Amino acid sequence: MNTTDQDRKKAWKIQQKQLARDAFPIADGLLESLFDAVDAGVEQSGCDHSLRFTTSWLLERRQPKDKVLSWLREHGGFCDCEVLANAADHWEQSR
């Protein structure tokens, strides 16, 4: 791969990361707090294959529940443990 192709690939990757960040449903710091809270809940009580810890966090902090849950599902977060395994991984790679 020549230098021009490498530069274009690098620019494309940067652009894709920015698009992913722009699509975050809430601020980066809030997502970090959400993932930390869900992780603590799952670690303490396990995953019951629902979004109980995620939904609880969103409601307690008056965050846009439908918007966040939709984004989480788009990235494989259909229950609390999948929020951590899939959506949090997407967030980590995109921030």
mmCIF file of C-alpha atoms in Angstrom:
data_model
loop_
_atom_site.group_PDB
_atom_site.id
_atom_site.type_symbol
_atom_site.label_atom_id
_atom_site.label_comp_id
_atom_site.label_asym_id
_atom_site.label_seq_id
_atom_site.Cartn_x
_atom_site.Cartn_y
_atom_site.Cartn_z
ATOM 1 C CA MET A 1 0.000 0.000 0.000
ATOM 2 C CA ASN A 2 1.498 3.340 -0.983
ATOM 3 C CA THR A 3 1.626 6.444 1.202
ATOM 4 C CA THR A 4 -1.377 8.062 -0.475
ATOM 5 C CA ASP A 5 -3.533 4.990 0.155
ATOM 6 C CA GLN A 6 -2.349 4.814 3.755
ATOM 7 C CA ASP A 7 -3.195 8.482 4.292
ATOM 8 C CA ARG A 8 -6.663 8.003 2.809
ATOM 9 C CA LYS A 9 -7.257 4.949 4.970
ATOM 10 C CA LYS A 10 -6.144 6.836 8.080
ATOM 11 C CA ALA A 11 -8.394 9.792 7.209
ATOM 12 C CA TRP A 12 -11.321 7.437 6.606
ATOM 13 C CA LYS A 13 -10.807 5.749 9.997
ATOM 14 C CA ILE A 14 -10.703 9.126 11.735
ATOM 15 C CA GLN A 15 -13.883 10.162 9.949
ATOM 16 C CA GLN A 16 -15.645 6.929 10.937
ATOM 17 C CA LYS A 17 -14.677 7.401 14.588
ATOM 18 C CA GLN A 18 -16.015 10.950 14.512
ATOM 19 C CA LEU A 19 -19.298 9.790 12.979
ATOM 20 C CA ALA A 20 -19.612 7.140 15.694
ATOM 21 C CA ARG A 21 -18.921 9.721 18.423
ATOM 22 C CA ASP A 22 -21.452 12.106 16.904
ATOM 23 C CA ALA A 23 -24.044 9.326 17.125
ATOM 24 C CA PHE A 24 -23.559 8.797 20.880
ATOM 25 C CA PRO A 25 -27.019 9.312 22.399
ATOM 26 C CA ILE A 26 -25.691 11.121 25.472
ATOM 27 C CA ALA A 27 -22.410 12.750 26.468
ATOM 28 C CA ASP A 28 -19.310 10.577 26.621
ATOM 29 C CA GLY A 29 -18.962 11.024 30.385
ATOM 30 C CA LEU A 30 -22.551 9.933 30.929
ATOM 31 C CA LEU A 31 -22.018 6.828 28.829
ATOM 32 C CA GLU A 32 -18.974 6.004 30.922
ATOM 33 C CA SER A 33 -21.045 6.400 34.084
ATOM 34 C CA LEU A 34 -23.812 4.235 32.621
ATOM 35 C CA PHE A 35 -21.421 1.433 31.700
ATOM 36 C CA ASP A 36 -19.753 1.607 35.136
ATOM 37 C CA ALA A 37 -23.132 1.378 36.891
ATOM 38 C CA VAL A 38 -24.347 -1.495 34.723
ATOM 39 C CA ASP A 39 -21.044 -3.313 35.291
ATOM 40 C CA ALA A 40 -21.405 -2.931 39.057
ATOM 41 C CA GLY A 41 -24.999 -4.160 38.964
ATOM 42 C CA VAL A 42 -24.203 -7.184 36.811
ATOM 43 C CA GLU A 43 -21.176 -8.030 38.922
ATOM 44 C CA GLN A 44 -23.213 -7.873 42.130
ATOM 45 C CA SER A 45 -26.459 -9.500 40.982
ATOM 46 C CA GLY A 46 -25.745 -11.105 37.632
ATOM 47 C CA CYS A 47 -27.599 -10.527 34.387
ATOM 48 C CA ASP A 48 -31.243 -11.590 34.260
ATOM 49 C CA HIS A 49 -31.280 -11.014 30.470
ATOM 50 C CA SER A 50 -33.127 -7.716 30.810
ATOM 51 C CA LEU A 51 -32.021 -4.107 30.810
ATOM 52 C CA ARG A 52 -32.917 -3.535 34.463
ATOM 53 C CA PHE A 53 -29.655 -1.857 35.524
ATOM 54 C CA THR A 54 -29.456 0.153 32.312
ATOM 55 C CA THR A 55 -33.062 1.324 32.546
ATOM 56 C CA SER A 56 -32.752 2.107 36.242
ATOM 57 C CA TRP A 57 -29.684 4.281 35.622
ATOM 58 C CA LEU A 58 -31.401 6.130 32.784
ATOM 59 C CA LEU A 59 -34.544 6.807 34.795
ATOM 60 C CA GLU A 60 -32.669 7.905 37.931
ATOM 61 C CA ARG A 61 -30.661 10.428 35.909
ATOM 62 C CA ARG A 62 -33.564 11.517 33.710
ATOM 63 C CA GLN A 63 -31.752 10.615 30.527
ATOM 64 C CA PRO A 64 -33.547 10.041 27.197
ATOM 65 C CA LYS A 65 -34.414 6.390 27.771
ATOM 66 C CA ASP A 66 -35.790 5.522 24.325
ATOM 67 C CA LYS A 67 -32.932 7.225 22.503
ATOM 68 C CA VAL A 68 -30.245 5.531 24.609
ATOM 69 C CA LEU A 69 -31.888 2.099 24.525
ATOM 70 C CA SER A 70 -32.235 2.343 20.755
ATOM 71 C CA TRP A 71 -28.529 3.182 20.396
ATOM 72 C CA LEU A 72 -27.560 0.361 22.752
ATOM 73 C CA ARG A 73 -29.634 -2.134 20.748
ATOM 74 C CA GLU A 74 -28.094 -0.907 17.488
ATOM 75 C CA HIS A 75 -24.776 -1.957 18.982
ATOM 76 C CA GLY A 76 -25.848 -5.321 20.375
ATOM 77 C CA GLY A 77 -27.011 -4.251 23.838
ATOM 78 C CA PHE A 78 -30.239 -6.222 24.298
ATOM 79 C CA CYS A 79 -29.647 -7.017 27.986
ATOM 80 C CA ASP A 80 -27.319 -5.634 30.639
ATOM 81 C CA CYS A 81 -24.497 -8.096 29.992
ATOM 82 C CA GLU A 82 -24.710 -7.407 26.241
ATOM 83 C CA VAL A 83 -24.650 -3.677 26.949
ATOM 84 C CA LEU A 84 -21.273 -4.309 28.569
ATOM 85 C CA ALA A 85 -19.947 -6.822 26.060
ATOM 86 C CA ASN A 86 -21.110 -5.174 22.851
ATOM 87 C CA ALA A 87 -22.258 -1.563 23.196
ATOM 88 C CA ALA A 88 -19.543 -0.614 25.687
ATOM 89 C CA ASP A 89 -16.965 -2.166 23.390
ATOM 90 C CA HIS A 90 -18.256 -0.079 20.457
ATOM 91 C CA TRP A 91 -18.137 3.025 22.662
ATOM 92 C CA GLU A 92 -14.568 2.257 23.788
ATOM 93 C CA GLN A 93 -13.375 1.832 20.220
ATOM 94 C CA SER A 94 -15.109 5.023 19.076
ATOM 95 C CA ARG A 95 -14.210 7.513 21.769
#
